[in-house]
């Protein structure tokens, strides 16, 4: 496992990933009120903000826009993902090979796993060659580790989130992106369970500035490496402002009260 | 993503694809009244019309007739397709490899995806190596993006069509062929959702000259790149005449009233 | 698509394929009354008759007997087939690779497709590499195109047979072996639907000399390339006699009355 | 198809295969009363008897014991097999590649097929590369051909056994191991149906000396090449004695009365 | 089959494998009361104890911690495993290739098989290339052989455990890790059934010192090669102490009474 401290997708051992795979995973309805951001160039532009250590996007957006931003943006190639039109048991198809992501300039790769779903074994087996190919190419690996399925009654219970973080470690990911387990203590437990794998808070739906920043502050205190944020940035009227504030909380240890 | 403006399948950044995969997808009944067009040579002949920027056909027709037309016709190799005799959950098998399409002289490739169907994940995964092999060979990629399945209640609702167009972009297609979402505004929204991917109107069943031309005019106004048309050309008594009129509307900005 | 006129499996642009895959597809019960023909050497011997342009058999028979007949018999390697003991939804497994068929001296390959069955997509996808490998090796391709499945109410309706013939053309076969659609006109329609793909009448169960020859005559008039015949030859007491008569009808344009 | 007469697994065109895959297929309960034969070395020792033309065992036993017996024993590598703990629809997984069997010194390969089961097509397709790789390496192929499944009402009816033997021939096996179809005439029919493929009687459960020898004698008269025997040898107190008697019946044409 | 006596994972022909795949297979709840051992470095440290002949861990832990311990610890790479969140029919996905395990310094590989489950055939087929690749690289193979499924009523009955051990031998494993079949005699039968494959007792849940040591002593007397132990070591307050005692029982033939 490579040292994530020296990774191009962290800064001083901290990470703020801007995620923008919502066009595929959730569809254009996510852009209600901010329709101009259907144009991915707007989000690539946001990713040039100093606070952003990597931009997580899929193949199509990378092919089209990354050539113009590769000097200014670190790319976290999100390799799998499905549409929200689909009603089947959770599973995420791979849309992009590691080889091609590397060729397009990826600095790291991202992959979703749903522990507990009917096709868990298949998802683990899909991940194997992805992980090993990424190692071969010296690309750090972030796992979106989201337990689901009939046995997972509480997606955000402390034990389930800790398990999610541990699975990322056991299967060979450098980063585990997990949901917030509803308390600072539970997040600290997940950080312990992840061992050497670094935990990233999954940002979730848009909330108020204070609510969001307090969440981030609490998780940073709990020992997470940083966060992956999408809607809480690009659905805001002024994304630059929230990125300024996040930069202080994530990288400079400021409190929510300091920045508001 | 290559510049589609310079693609051999567009002309001045506009496209008119003549599609002729109906023998496979719908069967010989489609040719009732125009039986002589069961002979694909007739349709290849139509495709030599100046208005047609590419002809979309499958492997068998290409092998047989394209050697005689490769100087006059741009080939959009339609790689997947199934028969209408089949009653299973929507899925489209691949009948042709990108390598062989390229060898036979394809200028672009076409691939159908049905977002929302039970086998959506499998279709996305089928598409991955096709898309990447096409990029390797510098062949533009057109996705027939047709949402279906139990969750898709309204196949032509504005949001579903916009989502279809976005999926084409997210997965790395240069062109998104979508159905008409019932209004000019909805089509404009789909064009926005597709971002840099160019939208092509899917022609659909045969209608009157006026109805069809007004539809095309409205979509061109909404920002589509052009259209893919089959039955509205080759089921007509005089295909040359409708192609003349389409040429004026698509490439010269004429109105329906101008050309009728 | 290579010129089938120059193919080693046709003679003056006509074909009479002797088929003998019944041991696999139907079992030894087919040989009741002609048990000595369980010995494939007897059928290879029949195939040396001048009327026979190719012998369609599977891997095991080819391995064993073809080395003694390769100077006298053209081999159509039947690549897939299952047993009649099986009760599943129609599907035909591939028992033989194109590479090995070529190595054993095949002059053409044969492959069964069942349009309309639950596994139609899988059968189309199985056929793809077979077809492309055969092209690579310059081996003509015959498709046994037999629509079945829940949606196919009338296996021999004119439209279904025409569709079967068209599918063979669309997927890249040189020959479409189809059942008789119950009239000369319907067969002529199938011949039109097949476009450049040559249609072969599928012989079917044993009938009287007159009945069988009139069927062949009618189909030749309808424009088929010839026929593939099995039981109507090797289940007869005197196969040589019926082959003599077929030779006159298929290659010399004689009528049933002429030859009886 | 190679000449099985010259095969290392036959002697004067006759074969006596000692089969010992029962530890996998049936489990240690088979060894009740003869527990010392859980040690495969005992069975390898039996296989050095002059009557035994080949020993059929799996990968683990071969790896461990064959290096000490390769001068004295011909190896028939049994490539597939499952446990009796499994309750699914009949199917036999492949546990051993042809390449590795060859590397370990196999003189022939053995493979089970269950015609008529739900997964018949998959079993036929599994067999294809095995058969072709074995040909490539000049290894004779024995098929354990055991019809099963919902459609196979009578596993040992004359027609079903004849069909089983024919399938082995059609798919390219040199030997067809089949169950006894309950009469000498039925076995003779199976021998005819197998054409050039040699039939081996499948020994089955342990019976009395007379009963077993009369069965073998009757089948030899019916034209089988020999037998594959397991429990009727290694479950006996004195395996050497029964092998002596089998040698006379199989290779010297003695009758049961002669040897008892 | 290589001589396991000379294997780096045994000492004087005995083995004590410390297993630590519980983070993946059972989750962080296993660490209640010993939370500091969520840090795998603690368990790698335990594995430096002289009694431990190999440490069984997965890919993620190996990548992260093994580089610091490769001089002091023998690695048994546990290649497959799933999470306890999953409720499907027992199956264990492969998370790690043999090639990569070898590259990271594995001294042996471990693989779980569940004989009797619905997917038994698939598990056997998954194991085939793993086993053959491990042979190619001269890595000993340990099978975790745990019968399960609807047909397996008594997981720990003498016959089921003996069958489990035999399957490991038949499929080509050097070691069979099995559950305790509830008596010394039954374990001796399993040892016989395993033939040349060495049996390892599977340690199971934490029990008292006496109970655990008596179990180990009884199994050593029954002829097992050693044990694989996890929770009975790392869930204890003082793992070093129990390892000291196990060392005497396993390698020096001491009794429980001697060491307590």
PDB file of N, CA, C and O in Angstrom, chain D residues 158-194:
ATOM      1  N   UNK D 158     -32.978 -49.205 -23.286  1.00  0.00           N
ATOM      2  CA  UNK D 158     -32.103 -49.412 -24.450  1.00  0.00           C
ATOM      3  C   UNK D 158     -31.906 -48.146 -25.270  1.00  0.00           C
ATOM      4  O   UNK D 158     -30.787 -47.827 -25.656  1.00  0.00           O
ATOM      5  N   UNK D 159     -32.986 -47.401 -25.508  1.00  0.00           N
ATOM      6  CA  UNK D 159     -32.831 -46.222 -26.370  1.00  0.00           C
ATOM      7  C   UNK D 159     -32.003 -45.140 -25.691  1.00  0.00           C
ATOM      8  O   UNK D 159     -31.211 -44.453 -26.335  1.00  0.00           O
ATOM      9  N   UNK D 160     -32.186 -44.984 -24.391  1.00  0.00           N
ATOM     10  CA  UNK D 160     -31.432 -43.945 -23.689  1.00  0.00           C
ATOM     11  C   UNK D 160     -29.943 -44.291 -23.644  1.00  0.00           C
ATOM     12  O   UNK D 160     -29.077 -43.432 -23.866  1.00  0.00           O
ATOM     13  N   UNK D 161     -29.634 -45.544 -23.395  1.00  0.00           N
ATOM     14  CA  UNK D 161     -28.212 -45.929 -23.358  1.00  0.00           C
ATOM     15  C   UNK D 161     -27.589 -45.846 -24.749  1.00  0.00           C
ATOM     16  O   UNK D 161     -26.456 -45.393 -24.917  1.00  0.00           O
ATOM     17  N   UNK D 162     -28.351 -46.245 -25.762  1.00  0.00           N
ATOM     18  CA  UNK D 162     -27.829 -46.123 -27.132  1.00  0.00           C
ATOM     19  C   UNK D 162     -27.588 -44.652 -27.485  1.00  0.00           C
ATOM     20  O   UNK D 162     -26.590 -44.301 -28.124  1.00  0.00           O
ATOM     21  N   UNK D 163     -28.505 -43.810 -27.033  1.00  0.00           N
ATOM     22  CA  UNK D 163     -28.360 -42.368 -27.294  1.00  0.00           C
ATOM     23  C   UNK D 163     -27.118 -41.837 -26.566  1.00  0.00           C
ATOM     24  O   UNK D 163     -26.321 -41.060 -27.121  1.00  0.00           O
ATOM     25  N   UNK D 164     -26.936 -42.267 -25.318  1.00  0.00           N
ATOM     26  CA  UNK D 164     -25.760 -41.848 -24.547  1.00  0.00           C
ATOM     27  C   UNK D 164     -24.470 -42.207 -25.284  1.00  0.00           C
ATOM     28  O   UNK D 164     -23.531 -41.401 -25.372  1.00  0.00           O
ATOM     29  N   UNK D 165     -24.439 -43.424 -25.822  1.00  0.00           N
ATOM     30  CA  UNK D 165     -23.241 -43.880 -26.533  1.00  0.00           C
ATOM     31  C   UNK D 165     -23.029 -43.057 -27.805  1.00  0.00           C
ATOM     32  O   UNK D 165     -21.909 -42.678 -28.150  1.00  0.00           O
ATOM     33  N   UNK D 166     -24.142 -42.761 -28.490  1.00  0.00           N
ATOM     34  CA  UNK D 166     -24.051 -41.974 -29.723  1.00  0.00           C
ATOM     35  C   UNK D 166     -23.549 -40.553 -29.453  1.00  0.00           C
ATOM     36  O   UNK D 166     -22.771 -39.991 -30.235  1.00  0.00           O
ATOM     37  N   UNK D 167     -24.040 -39.953 -28.391  1.00  0.00           N
ATOM     38  CA  UNK D 167     -23.613 -38.588 -28.042  1.00  0.00           C
ATOM     39  C   UNK D 167     -22.095 -38.556 -27.849  1.00  0.00           C
ATOM     40  O   UNK D 167     -21.414 -37.631 -28.306  1.00  0.00           O
ATOM     41  N   UNK D 168     -21.554 -39.571 -27.186  1.00  0.00           N
ATOM     42  CA  UNK D 168     -20.098 -39.633 -27.010  1.00  0.00           C
ATOM     43  C   UNK D 168     -19.398 -39.621 -28.367  1.00  0.00           C
ATOM     44  O   UNK D 168     -18.396 -38.927 -28.570  1.00  0.00           O
ATOM     45  N   UNK D 169     -19.954 -40.355 -29.314  1.00  0.00           N
ATOM     46  CA  UNK D 169     -19.362 -40.385 -30.652  1.00  0.00           C
ATOM     47  C   UNK D 169     -19.506 -39.038 -31.351  1.00  0.00           C
ATOM     48  O   UNK D 169     -18.541 -38.507 -31.921  1.00  0.00           O
ATOM     49  N   UNK D 170     -20.703 -38.490 -31.305  1.00  0.00           N
ATOM     50  CA  UNK D 170     -20.969 -37.224 -32.015  1.00  0.00           C
ATOM     51  C   UNK D 170     -20.100 -36.080 -31.491  1.00  0.00           C
ATOM     52  O   UNK D 170     -19.694 -35.203 -32.241  1.00  0.00           O
ATOM     53  N   UNK D 171     -19.835 -36.077 -30.184  1.00  0.00           N
ATOM     54  CA  UNK D 171     -19.072 -34.971 -29.596  1.00  0.00           C
ATOM     55  C   UNK D 171     -17.560 -35.213 -29.604  1.00  0.00           C
ATOM     56  O   UNK D 171     -16.799 -34.360 -29.155  1.00  0.00           O
ATOM     57  N   UNK D 172     -17.155 -36.374 -30.115  1.00  0.00           N
ATOM     58  CA  UNK D 172     -15.718 -36.575 -30.303  1.00  0.00           C
ATOM     59  C   UNK D 172     -14.990 -37.313 -29.197  1.00  0.00           C
ATOM     60  O   UNK D 172     -13.811 -37.043 -28.960  1.00  0.00           O
ATOM     61  N   UNK D 173     -15.670 -38.260 -28.539  1.00  0.00           N
ATOM     62  CA  UNK D 173     -14.963 -39.088 -27.558  1.00  0.00           C
ATOM     63  C   UNK D 173     -14.499 -40.384 -28.211  1.00  0.00           C
ATOM     64  O   UNK D 173     -15.142 -40.897 -29.134  1.00  0.00           O
ATOM     65  N   UNK D 174     -13.417 -40.920 -27.701  1.00  0.00           N
ATOM     66  CA  UNK D 174     -12.920 -42.207 -28.197  1.00  0.00           C
ATOM     67  C   UNK D 174     -13.576 -43.377 -27.474  1.00  0.00           C
ATOM     68  O   UNK D 174     -13.700 -44.458 -28.031  1.00  0.00           O
ATOM     69  N   UNK D 175     -13.925 -43.121 -26.206  1.00  0.00           N
ATOM     70  CA  UNK D 175     -14.573 -44.147 -25.402  1.00  0.00           C
ATOM     71  C   UNK D 175     -15.865 -43.578 -24.809  1.00  0.00           C
ATOM     72  O   UNK D 175     -15.893 -42.425 -24.386  1.00  0.00           O
ATOM     73  N   UNK D 176     -16.892 -44.416 -24.777  1.00  0.00           N
ATOM     74  CA  UNK D 176     -18.152 -44.037 -24.119  1.00  0.00           C
ATOM     75  C   UNK D 176     -18.380 -44.993 -22.960  1.00  0.00           C
ATOM     76  O   UNK D 176     -18.586 -46.180 -23.177  1.00  0.00           O
ATOM     77  N   UNK D 177     -18.330 -44.454 -21.754  1.00  0.00           N
ATOM     78  CA  UNK D 177     -18.614 -45.284 -20.573  1.00  0.00           C
ATOM     79  C   UNK D 177     -20.097 -45.150 -20.285  1.00  0.00           C
ATOM     80  O   UNK D 177     -20.593 -44.052 -20.007  1.00  0.00           O
ATOM     81  N   UNK D 178     -20.834 -46.276 -20.397  1.00  0.00           N
ATOM     82  CA  UNK D 178     -22.291 -46.219 -20.212  1.00  0.00           C
ATOM     83  C   UNK D 178     -22.735 -47.287 -19.206  1.00  0.00           C
ATOM     84  O   UNK D 178     -22.057 -48.284 -18.992  1.00  0.00           O
ATOM     85  N   UNK D 179     -23.898 -47.054 -18.637  1.00  0.00           N
ATOM     86  CA  UNK D 179     -24.507 -48.028 -17.728  1.00  0.00           C
ATOM     87  C   UNK D 179     -25.017 -49.222 -18.551  1.00  0.00           C
ATOM     88  O   UNK D 179     -25.270 -49.102 -19.755  1.00  0.00           O
ATOM     89  N   UNK D 180     -25.261 -50.303 -17.866  1.00  0.00           N
ATOM     90  CA  UNK D 180     -25.766 -51.500 -18.529  1.00  0.00           C
ATOM     91  C   UNK D 180     -27.254 -51.333 -18.838  1.00  0.00           C
ATOM     92  O   UNK D 180     -28.046 -51.068 -17.941  1.00  0.00           O
ATOM     93  N   UNK D 181     -27.665 -51.499 -20.093  1.00  0.00           N
ATOM     94  CA  UNK D 181     -29.070 -51.265 -20.467  1.00  0.00           C
ATOM     95  C   UNK D 181     -29.971 -52.487 -20.247  1.00  0.00           C
ATOM     96  O   UNK D 181     -30.989 -52.613 -20.921  1.00  0.00           O
ATOM     97  N   UNK D 182     -29.583 -53.365 -19.376  1.00  0.00           N
ATOM     98  CA  UNK D 182     -30.425 -54.466 -18.884  1.00  0.00           C
ATOM     99  C   UNK D 182     -30.559 -55.676 -19.810  1.00  0.00           C
ATOM    100  O   UNK D 182     -31.234 -56.640 -19.473  1.00  0.00           O
ATOM    101  N   UNK D 183     -29.916 -55.638 -20.983  1.00  0.00           N
ATOM    102  CA  UNK D 183     -29.897 -56.858 -21.806  1.00  0.00           C
ATOM    103  C   UNK D 183     -28.688 -56.798 -22.735  1.00  0.00           C
ATOM    104  O   UNK D 183     -28.184 -55.722 -23.072  1.00  0.00           O
ATOM    105  N   UNK D 184     -28.259 -57.970 -23.124  1.00  0.00           N
ATOM    106  CA  UNK D 184     -27.138 -58.094 -24.055  1.00  0.00           C
ATOM    107  C   UNK D 184     -27.491 -57.431 -25.400  1.00  0.00           C
ATOM    108  O   UNK D 184     -26.660 -56.750 -26.010  1.00  0.00           O
ATOM    109  N   UNK D 185     -28.764 -57.608 -25.835  1.00  0.00           N
ATOM    110  CA  UNK D 185     -29.182 -57.045 -27.121  1.00  0.00           C
ATOM    111  C   UNK D 185     -29.125 -55.510 -27.071  1.00  0.00           C
ATOM    112  O   UNK D 185     -28.696 -54.857 -28.015  1.00  0.00           O
ATOM    113  N   UNK D 186     -29.587 -54.978 -25.965  1.00  0.00           N
ATOM    114  CA  UNK D 186     -29.579 -53.519 -25.827  1.00  0.00           C
ATOM    115  C   UNK D 186     -28.146 -52.994 -25.819  1.00  0.00           C
ATOM    116  O   UNK D 186     -27.854 -51.942 -26.395  1.00  0.00           O
ATOM    117  N   UNK D 187     -27.256 -53.734 -25.187  1.00  0.00           N
ATOM    118  CA  UNK D 187     -25.855 -53.296 -25.182  1.00  0.00           C
ATOM    119  C   UNK D 187     -25.276 -53.367 -26.590  1.00  0.00           C
ATOM    120  O   UNK D 187     -24.512 -52.481 -27.001  1.00  0.00           O
ATOM    121  N   UNK D 188     -25.647 -54.391 -27.341  1.00  0.00           N
ATOM    122  CA  UNK D 188     -25.171 -54.502 -28.726  1.00  0.00           C
ATOM    123  C   UNK D 188     -25.688 -53.325 -29.564  1.00  0.00           C
ATOM    124  O   UNK D 188     -24.975 -52.788 -30.425  1.00  0.00           O
ATOM    125  N   UNK D 189     -26.904 -52.900 -29.290  1.00  0.00           N
ATOM    126  CA  UNK D 189     -27.463 -51.735 -29.989  1.00  0.00           C
ATOM    127  C   UNK D 189     -26.669 -50.468 -29.637  1.00  0.00           C
ATOM    128  O   UNK D 189     -26.360 -49.645 -30.511  1.00  0.00           O
ATOM    129  N   UNK D 190     -26.315 -50.350 -28.381  1.00  0.00           N
ATOM    130  CA  UNK D 190     -25.515 -49.197 -27.961  1.00  0.00           C
ATOM    131  C   UNK D 190     -24.154 -49.208 -28.647  1.00  0.00           C
ATOM    132  O   UNK D 190     -23.637 -48.160 -29.058  1.00  0.00           O
ATOM    133  N   UNK D 191     -23.585 -50.401 -28.776  1.00  0.00           N
ATOM    134  CA  UNK D 191     -22.293 -50.522 -29.462  1.00  0.00           C
ATOM    135  C   UNK D 191     -22.430 -50.069 -30.920  1.00  0.00           C
ATOM    136  O   UNK D 191     -21.582 -49.340 -31.443  1.00  0.00           O
ATOM    137  N   UNK D 192     -23.515 -50.452 -31.568  1.00  0.00           N
ATOM    138  CA  UNK D 192     -23.764 -49.996 -32.949  1.00  0.00           C
ATOM    139  C   UNK D 192     -23.935 -48.478 -33.004  1.00  0.00           C
ATOM    140  O   UNK D 192     -23.397 -47.800 -33.874  1.00  0.00           O
ATOM    141  N   UNK D 193     -24.713 -47.958 -32.051  1.00  0.00           N
ATOM    142  CA  UNK D 193     -24.992 -46.520 -32.041  1.00  0.00           C
ATOM    143  C   UNK D 193     -23.717 -45.712 -31.825  1.00  0.00           C
ATOM    144  O   UNK D 193     -23.590 -44.585 -32.295  1.00  0.00           O
ATOM    145  N   UNK D 194     -22.768 -46.276 -31.091  1.00  0.00           N
ATOM    146  CA  UNK D 194     -21.518 -45.571 -30.800  1.00  0.00           C
ATOM    147  C   UNK D 194     -20.601 -45.500 -32.012  1.00  0.00           C
ATOM    148  O   UNK D 194     -19.618 -44.754 -31.998  1.00  0.00           O
TER     149      UNK D 194
END
